[in-house]
């Protein structure tokens, strides 16, 4: 128990002296904390700050987010990745308007019912905005606690979550829940780093079991990860006069809610020499004459568990094909109004001639 107290005091006092000056730290506005926590789930702080400012500027409160068109929300999120976060924020805001009169719920038990708010986010909002005594367990917290006790409980299942949650909860007495949670997270983000922990400057090294036994990098313990697999996306930029075709991805797959060109996914890299290339294009455009203006090299885009290998074919059409009626036909000049995956945005910025 003595070590618990030493750890808690040390870490909270370290936080008071070393915490980064971040915009969502100056507030107990639960909506701002919600937005920042969702942005930071999969995004580095430096990149996330600009998106955070842009998001709360465009959608300053729950009601404005709920009333926004989903395309506006996706456009604001474009480039951040993990787009289900933006869709869920929008759906969550609508739920808060419908069920809570547009006011952020003020307890963990209510917050966890909101779409897209999981255990960690509910605990972060409840503790920071409403001082509820509930531990927020993220990757940083798992790392610090597992090293502190040289605890080899596997962290990526429910058992591991409950185990470390109980440890954190038992420490979280006689202190501010907001400071305790934020101190642990910040300490993991700045000192107890995954590959290069700053043990020499660490205020808790005297009680850290992993340091004492020189096993810092053995913790936390995770299950073996599968190697990422590849998916091959062939994009066809069909151009008729000054327009081309887009559709919204609406199936349960990556990039749901973003727009894309007609696309064919193949098991391997498609080359223009292969016979089925013509077949694929003809399926899209029927009997209409077409001509390949340009085709790109394969562009790799890394996701967490997948590599998307994208190839772009810019194809001119002699007429409007009926087969593309499920796509929207937009003037090239309006392309920038549509939220698209980063791999498409990058290609269009670098390689596509909008004047042509
Ligand atoms: S001594 Fe090293 S491993 Fe232990 S908590 Fe401090 S930084 Fe992390």
Short mmCIF file of C-alpha atoms and ligand atoms in Angstrom, two decimals:
data_model
loop_
_atom_site.label_atom_id
_atom_site.label_comp_id
_atom_site.label_asym_id
_atom_site.label_seq_id
_atom_site.Cartn_x
_atom_site.Cartn_y
_atom_site.Cartn_z
CA UNK A 1 0.00 0.00 0.00
CA UNK A 2 2.92 2.29 0.78
CA UNK A 3 4.17 1.79 -2.80
CA UNK A 4 0.71 2.59 -4.19
CA UNK A 5 0.69 5.90 -2.29
CA UNK A 6 4.22 6.76 -3.39
CA UNK A 7 3.40 5.92 -7.00
CA UNK A 8 0.17 7.94 -7.01
CA UNK A 9 1.69 11.00 -5.35
CA UNK A 10 4.77 10.93 -7.56
CA UNK A 11 2.84 10.59 -10.76
CA UNK A 12 0.32 13.34 -9.92
CA UNK A 13 3.06 15.73 -8.89
CA UNK A 14 5.03 14.85 -12.06
CA UNK A 15 1.88 15.63 -14.07
CA UNK A 16 1.41 19.04 -12.38
CA UNK A 17 4.93 20.03 -13.42
CA UNK A 18 5.22 18.39 -16.82
CA UNK A 19 1.83 18.21 -18.48
CA UNK A 20 1.65 19.49 -22.02
CA UNK A 21 -0.31 22.65 -22.63
CA UNK A 22 -3.09 21.16 -24.78
CA UNK A 23 -6.32 22.97 -25.72
CA UNK A 24 -8.64 20.34 -24.21
CA UNK A 25 -6.79 20.58 -20.86
CA UNK A 26 -8.14 24.08 -20.18
CA UNK A 27 -11.73 22.95 -20.07
CA UNK A 28 -14.19 20.75 -18.30
CA UNK A 29 -16.58 21.04 -21.24
CA UNK A 30 -17.61 17.40 -21.72
CA UNK A 31 -18.30 17.89 -25.44
CA UNK A 32 -14.76 19.23 -26.09
CA UNK A 33 -13.29 16.38 -24.05
CA UNK A 34 -15.35 13.85 -26.03
CA UNK A 35 -14.14 15.26 -29.37
CA UNK A 36 -10.49 15.37 -28.25
CA UNK A 37 -10.57 11.84 -26.85
CA UNK A 38 -12.05 10.43 -30.06
CA UNK A 39 -9.51 12.28 -32.23
CA UNK A 40 -6.61 11.11 -30.04
CA UNK A 41 -7.65 7.45 -30.08
CA UNK A 42 -5.79 6.78 -33.30
CA UNK A 43 -3.97 10.03 -33.96
CA UNK A 44 -0.82 11.68 -32.63
CA UNK A 45 -1.33 14.84 -30.56
CA UNK A 46 0.53 17.10 -33.04
CA UNK A 47 -1.67 16.06 -35.94
CA UNK A 48 -4.81 15.96 -33.80
CA UNK A 49 -4.63 19.55 -32.50
CA UNK A 50 -5.43 21.15 -35.88
CA UNK A 51 -8.29 18.76 -36.48
CA UNK A 52 -9.61 19.43 -32.97
CA UNK A 53 -9.66 23.21 -33.52
CA UNK A 54 -11.23 22.79 -36.94
CA UNK A 55 -13.88 20.38 -35.63
CA UNK A 56 -15.04 22.43 -32.65
CA UNK A 57 -14.96 25.57 -34.77
CA UNK A 58 -17.26 23.99 -37.35
CA UNK A 59 -19.38 22.06 -34.81
CA UNK A 60 -19.13 24.02 -31.54
CA UNK A 61 -21.60 21.90 -29.56
CA UNK A 62 -23.60 18.69 -29.56
CA UNK A 63 -26.60 20.26 -31.29
CA UNK A 64 -24.61 21.74 -34.18
CA UNK A 65 -22.90 18.37 -34.73
CA UNK A 66 -26.22 16.52 -34.64
CA UNK A 67 -27.76 18.95 -37.14
CA UNK A 68 -24.84 18.76 -39.58
CA UNK A 69 -24.97 16.75 -42.77
CA UNK A 70 -22.83 13.59 -42.43
CA UNK A 71 -20.87 14.59 -45.56
CA UNK A 72 -19.79 17.84 -43.84
CA UNK A 73 -18.61 15.85 -40.82
CA UNK A 74 -16.70 13.38 -43.01
CA UNK A 75 -15.12 16.25 -44.97
CA UNK A 76 -13.95 17.86 -41.73
CA UNK A 77 -12.44 14.49 -40.71
CA UNK A 78 -10.86 13.79 -44.10
CA UNK A 79 -7.25 12.66 -43.74
CA UNK A 80 -7.53 11.57 -40.08
CA UNK A 81 -8.39 7.95 -40.92
CA UNK A 82 -10.52 5.49 -38.94
CA UNK A 83 -13.62 7.15 -40.33
CA UNK A 84 -16.03 5.17 -38.16
CA UNK A 85 -14.97 7.63 -35.44
CA UNK A 86 -16.55 10.53 -37.37
CA UNK A 87 -19.69 8.57 -38.25
CA UNK A 88 -20.10 7.55 -34.62
CA UNK A 89 -19.57 11.11 -33.34
CA UNK A 90 -22.36 12.27 -35.60
CA UNK A 91 -24.66 9.38 -34.62
CA UNK A 92 -23.76 9.89 -30.94
CA UNK A 93 -24.59 13.60 -31.12
CA UNK A 94 -28.01 12.78 -32.61
CA UNK A 95 -28.59 10.27 -29.83
CA UNK A 96 -27.70 12.89 -27.19
CA UNK A 97 -30.12 15.37 -28.77
CA UNK A 98 -32.91 12.78 -28.93
CA UNK A 99 -32.40 11.14 -25.52
CA UNK A 100 -30.70 13.77 -23.34
CA UNK A 101 -32.12 17.05 -24.70
CA UNK A 102 -28.76 17.91 -26.35
CA UNK A 103 -26.87 17.95 -23.01
CA UNK A 104 -23.86 15.68 -22.57
CA UNK A 105 -24.71 12.84 -20.14
CA UNK A 106 -22.85 13.40 -16.86
CA UNK A 107 -22.07 9.87 -15.68
CA UNK A 108 -20.07 6.87 -16.90
CA UNK A 109 -23.24 4.72 -16.88
CA UNK A 110 -25.04 7.10 -19.29
CA UNK A 111 -22.03 7.99 -21.42
CA UNK A 112 -21.29 4.34 -22.22
CA UNK A 113 -24.73 4.08 -23.89
CA UNK A 114 -23.77 6.64 -26.54
CA UNK A 115 -22.72 5.32 -29.93
CA UNK A 116 -18.95 5.31 -30.34
CA UNK A 117 -18.24 5.95 -26.64
CA UNK A 118 -16.50 2.91 -25.24
CA UNK A 119 -15.18 2.10 -21.78
CA UNK A 120 -12.08 4.24 -22.06
CA UNK A 121 -13.80 7.33 -23.52
CA UNK A 122 -16.73 7.15 -21.07
CA UNK A 123 -14.25 6.97 -18.17
CA UNK A 124 -12.11 9.82 -19.54
CA UNK A 125 -15.13 12.15 -19.96
CA UNK A 126 -16.75 11.14 -16.65
CA UNK A 127 -13.54 11.63 -14.65
CA UNK A 128 -12.27 14.80 -16.35
CA UNK A 129 -15.56 16.68 -16.82
CA UNK A 130 -17.57 15.31 -13.86
CA UNK A 131 -14.89 14.12 -11.36
CA UNK A 132 -16.32 10.59 -11.32
CA UNK A 133 -13.97 8.05 -9.78
CA UNK A 134 -13.57 5.69 -12.70
CA UNK A 135 -10.22 4.65 -14.24
CA UNK A 136 -9.60 5.38 -17.93
CA UNK A 137 -7.49 2.51 -19.22
CA UNK A 138 -5.72 3.17 -22.51
CA UNK A 139 -2.53 1.74 -24.00
CA UNK A 140 -0.37 4.14 -21.96
CA UNK A 141 -2.00 3.08 -18.71
CA UNK A 142 -1.63 -0.63 -19.53
CA UNK A 143 2.07 -0.06 -20.20
CA UNK A 144 2.80 1.93 -17.03
CA UNK A 145 0.90 -0.41 -14.69
CA UNK A 146 2.20 -3.64 -16.23
CA UNK A 147 5.78 -2.35 -15.94
CA UNK A 148 5.28 -0.99 -12.45
CA UNK A 149 4.32 -4.46 -11.19
CA UNK A 150 6.16 -6.52 -13.87
CA UNK A 151 2.69 -7.92 -14.44
CA UNK A 152 2.50 -10.38 -17.33
CA UNK A 153 -1.31 -10.47 -17.59
CA UNK A 154 -2.13 -10.26 -21.29
CA UNK A 155 -3.67 -6.84 -22.00
CA UNK A 156 -5.68 -7.46 -25.16
CA UNK A 157 -8.68 -9.31 -23.78
CA UNK A 158 -11.45 -8.60 -21.26
CA UNK A 159 -9.63 -10.41 -18.50
CA UNK A 160 -6.59 -8.13 -18.88
CA UNK A 161 -8.78 -5.04 -18.98
CA UNK A 162 -10.62 -6.01 -15.78
CA UNK A 163 -7.35 -6.92 -14.06
CA UNK A 164 -5.65 -3.56 -14.70
CA UNK A 165 -8.90 -1.65 -14.17
CA UNK A 166 -9.13 -3.05 -10.63
CA UNK A 167 -5.51 -2.14 -9.90
CA UNK A 168 -6.06 1.44 -11.10
CA UNK A 169 -9.32 1.71 -9.20
CA UNK A 170 -7.73 0.61 -5.95
CA UNK A 171 -5.11 3.37 -6.32
CA UNK A 172 -7.63 6.04 -7.22
CA UNK A 173 -8.54 7.20 -3.72
CA UNK A 174 -7.90 10.53 -1.99
CA UNK A 175 -7.02 12.26 -5.22
CA UNK A 176 -8.66 14.02 -8.14
CA UNK A 177 -9.94 11.36 -10.59
CA UNK A 178 -9.22 13.78 -13.44
CA UNK A 179 -5.60 14.33 -12.38
CA UNK A 180 -5.01 10.65 -11.66
CA UNK A 181 -6.25 9.47 -15.06
CA UNK A 182 -4.58 12.24 -17.01
CA UNK A 183 -1.31 11.84 -15.08
CA UNK A 184 -1.10 8.12 -15.90
CA UNK A 185 -1.88 8.68 -19.57
CA UNK A 186 0.53 11.61 -19.91
CA UNK A 187 3.29 9.77 -18.07
CA UNK A 188 2.91 6.82 -20.47
CA UNK A 189 2.93 9.17 -23.45
CA UNK A 190 6.00 11.17 -22.41
CA UNK A 191 8.19 9.07 -20.07
CA UNK A 192 7.31 5.38 -20.00
CA UNK A 193 7.49 5.08 -23.79
CA UNK A 194 6.88 1.78 -25.60
CA UNK A 195 10.39 1.22 -27.00
CA UNK A 196 12.49 3.81 -25.27
CA UNK A 197 11.33 4.49 -21.69
CA UNK A 198 13.20 7.29 -19.93
CA UNK A 199 13.95 5.23 -16.82
CA UNK A 200 16.94 7.38 -15.86
CA UNK A 201 14.68 10.40 -15.37
CA UNK A 202 11.69 8.47 -14.04
CA UNK A 203 10.28 9.57 -10.64
CA UNK A 204 9.00 6.06 -9.85
CA UNK A 205 12.00 3.96 -10.84
CA UNK A 206 12.61 2.96 -7.22
CA UNK A 207 9.28 1.09 -7.12
CA UNK A 208 9.15 -0.07 -10.75
CA UNK A 209 9.50 -3.85 -10.82
CA UNK A 210 10.26 -3.98 -14.55
CA UNK A 211 13.12 -1.51 -14.08
CA UNK A 212 14.43 -3.30 -11.00
CA UNK A 213 14.61 -6.55 -12.97
CA UNK A 214 15.69 -4.92 -16.25
CA UNK A 215 12.67 -6.21 -18.18
CA UNK A 216 11.09 -2.92 -19.24
CA UNK A 217 10.55 -3.95 -22.85
CA UNK A 218 8.92 -7.27 -21.87
CA UNK A 219 5.82 -5.37 -20.73
CA UNK A 220 2.99 -5.04 -21.51
CA UNK A 221 2.34 -8.61 -22.69
CA UNK A 222 0.21 -8.90 -25.85
CA UNK A 223 -1.02 -11.73 -28.03
CA UNK A 224 0.89 -12.38 -31.27
CA UNK A 225 -0.32 -10.11 -34.05
CA UNK A 226 -1.15 -11.36 -37.51
CA UNK A 227 0.95 -9.96 -40.36
CA UNK A 228 -0.97 -7.34 -42.39
CA UNK A 229 -2.55 -8.60 -45.59
CA UNK A 230 -2.92 -6.70 -48.86
CA UNK A 231 -6.01 -5.62 -50.77
CA UNK A 232 -5.81 -4.42 -54.37
CA UNK A 233 -8.12 -1.54 -55.29
CA UNK A 234 -8.30 -0.57 -58.97
CA UNK A 235 -9.87 2.86 -59.37
CA UNK A 236 -11.36 3.94 -62.68
CA UNK A 237 -11.60 7.69 -63.13
CA UNK A 238 -14.11 7.64 -65.95
CA UNK A 239 -14.24 11.09 -67.49
CA UNK A 240 -16.94 12.30 -69.82
CA UNK A 241 -16.30 15.88 -71.00
CA UNK A 242 -15.54 17.82 -67.76
CA UNK A 243 -17.23 15.41 -65.36
CA UNK A 244 -16.46 12.16 -63.63
CA UNK A 245 -18.19 9.61 -61.43
CA UNK A 246 -18.21 9.00 -57.68
CA UNK A 247 -20.18 6.93 -55.23
CA UNK A 248 -20.40 6.73 -51.48
CA UNK A 249 -18.97 3.64 -49.81
CA UNK A 250 -21.84 2.35 -47.72
CA UNK A 251 -21.05 -1.27 -46.97
CA UNK A 252 -19.54 -2.55 -43.72
CA UNK A 253 -15.94 -2.12 -44.77
CA UNK A 254 -13.12 0.39 -44.46
CA UNK A 255 -13.85 4.00 -45.43
CA UNK A 256 -17.61 3.71 -45.00
CA UNK A 257 -19.19 7.11 -45.71
CA UNK A 258 -16.36 8.34 -47.94
CA UNK A 259 -16.66 8.77 -51.70
CA UNK A 260 -14.64 6.96 -54.33
CA UNK A 261 -14.41 6.37 -58.07
CA UNK A 262 -15.77 3.18 -59.61
CA UNK A 263 -13.52 0.56 -58.11
CA UNK A 264 -12.81 -3.08 -58.69
CA UNK A 265 -11.03 -5.08 -56.01
CA UNK A 266 -8.80 -7.88 -57.26
CA UNK A 267 -6.80 -10.60 -55.53
CA UNK A 268 -3.58 -9.44 -57.15
CA UNK A 269 -2.16 -6.40 -58.83
CA UNK A 270 -3.99 -5.79 -62.08
CA UNK A 271 -1.90 -4.86 -65.09
CA UNK A 272 -3.11 -3.25 -68.32
CA UNK A 273 -1.87 -6.26 -70.26
CA UNK A 274 -4.24 -8.66 -68.54
CA UNK A 275 -7.32 -9.70 -70.50
CA UNK A 276 -9.78 -9.16 -67.71
CA UNK A 277 -8.83 -5.49 -67.52
CA UNK A 278 -10.91 -4.80 -70.64
CA UNK A 279 -13.70 -6.95 -69.29
CA UNK A 280 -13.88 -4.95 -66.06
CA UNK A 281 -14.05 -1.64 -67.91
CA UNK A 282 -16.68 -2.92 -70.33
CA UNK A 283 -18.82 -4.02 -67.40
CA UNK A 284 -18.78 -0.43 -66.20
CA UNK A 285 -19.36 1.35 -69.52
CA UNK A 286 -21.07 -1.17 -71.84
CA UNK A 287 -20.57 -0.47 -75.54
CA UNK A 288 -19.28 3.02 -75.13
CA UNK A 289 -15.89 3.80 -76.68
CA UNK A 290 -13.16 4.41 -74.13
CA UNK A 291 -9.55 5.37 -74.11
CA UNK A 292 -6.98 5.11 -71.31
CA UNK A 293 -5.46 8.54 -70.88
CA UNK A 294 -3.18 7.63 -67.99
CA UNK A 295 -2.59 4.88 -65.47
CA UNK A 296 -0.66 5.19 -62.27
CA UNK A 297 1.90 2.98 -60.62
CA UNK A 298 0.59 1.02 -57.66
CA UNK A 299 0.34 3.27 -54.58
CA UNK A 300 0.58 1.65 -51.14
CA UNK A 301 -1.55 2.89 -48.27
CA UNK A 302 -0.95 1.29 -44.87
CA UNK A 303 -3.85 0.64 -42.49
CA UNK A 304 -3.52 -1.12 -39.15
CA UNK A 305 -4.26 -4.65 -40.34
CA UNK A 306 -4.21 -4.17 -44.11
CA UNK A 307 -2.18 -2.65 -46.89
CA UNK A 308 -4.32 -1.13 -49.61
CA UNK A 309 -2.53 -1.18 -52.95
CA UNK A 310 -4.33 1.32 -55.18
CA UNK A 311 -3.96 1.82 -58.91
CA UNK A 312 -5.67 4.62 -60.82
CA UNK A 313 -6.80 4.45 -64.42
CA UNK A 314 -7.90 7.70 -65.98
CA UNK A 315 -10.25 6.78 -68.81
CA UNK A 316 -11.97 9.08 -71.29
CA UNK A 317 -15.44 8.13 -72.46
CA UNK A 318 -17.13 9.07 -75.72
CA UNK A 319 -20.62 9.20 -74.16
CA UNK A 320 -22.44 8.88 -70.84
CA UNK A 321 -22.85 5.20 -69.93
CA UNK A 322 -26.15 3.93 -68.49
CA UNK A 323 -24.22 1.35 -66.48
CA UNK A 324 -22.85 4.08 -64.21
CA UNK A 325 -26.30 5.37 -63.25
CA UNK A 326 -25.83 4.35 -59.60
CA UNK A 327 -22.85 6.71 -59.42
CA UNK A 328 -23.13 10.47 -59.13
CA UNK A 329 -21.71 12.40 -62.05
CA UNK A 330 -19.94 15.52 -60.78
CA UNK A 331 -18.08 18.35 -62.51
CA UNK A 332 -14.34 18.01 -61.86
CA UNK A 333 -14.38 21.43 -60.21
CA UNK A 334 -16.64 20.08 -57.42
CA UNK A 335 -14.41 17.13 -56.52
CA UNK A 336 -12.92 18.91 -53.50
CA UNK A 337 -16.33 19.19 -51.84
CA UNK A 338 -16.53 15.41 -51.35
CA UNK A 339 -14.86 13.50 -48.48
CA UNK A 340 -12.58 10.85 -49.97
CA UNK A 341 -9.99 8.38 -48.61
CA UNK A 342 -6.50 9.78 -48.20
CA UNK A 343 -5.07 7.57 -50.94
CA UNK A 344 -7.48 9.18 -53.45
CA UNK A 345 -6.92 12.68 -52.10
CA UNK A 346 -3.14 12.30 -52.46
CA UNK A 347 -3.33 10.87 -55.95
CA UNK A 348 -5.66 13.63 -57.15
CA UNK A 349 -3.52 16.36 -55.61
CA UNK A 350 -0.30 15.10 -57.15
CA UNK A 351 -1.20 13.45 -60.41
CA UNK A 352 -4.53 14.63 -61.70
CA UNK A 353 -4.73 17.57 -64.04
CA UNK A 354 -8.02 19.29 -63.21
CA UNK A 355 -7.66 21.67 -66.19
CA UNK A 356 -7.30 18.87 -68.69
S1 LIG B 1 11.31 3.01 -14.50
FE1 LIG B 1 11.17 2.94 -16.71
S2 LIG B 1 9.77 1.24 -17.15
FE2 LIG B 1 9.50 1.78 -14.99
S3 LIG B 1 7.80 3.23 -14.98
FE3 LIG B 1 9.68 4.42 -15.09
S4 LIG B 1 10.01 4.78 -17.28
FE4 LIG B 1 8.53 3.10 -17.09
#
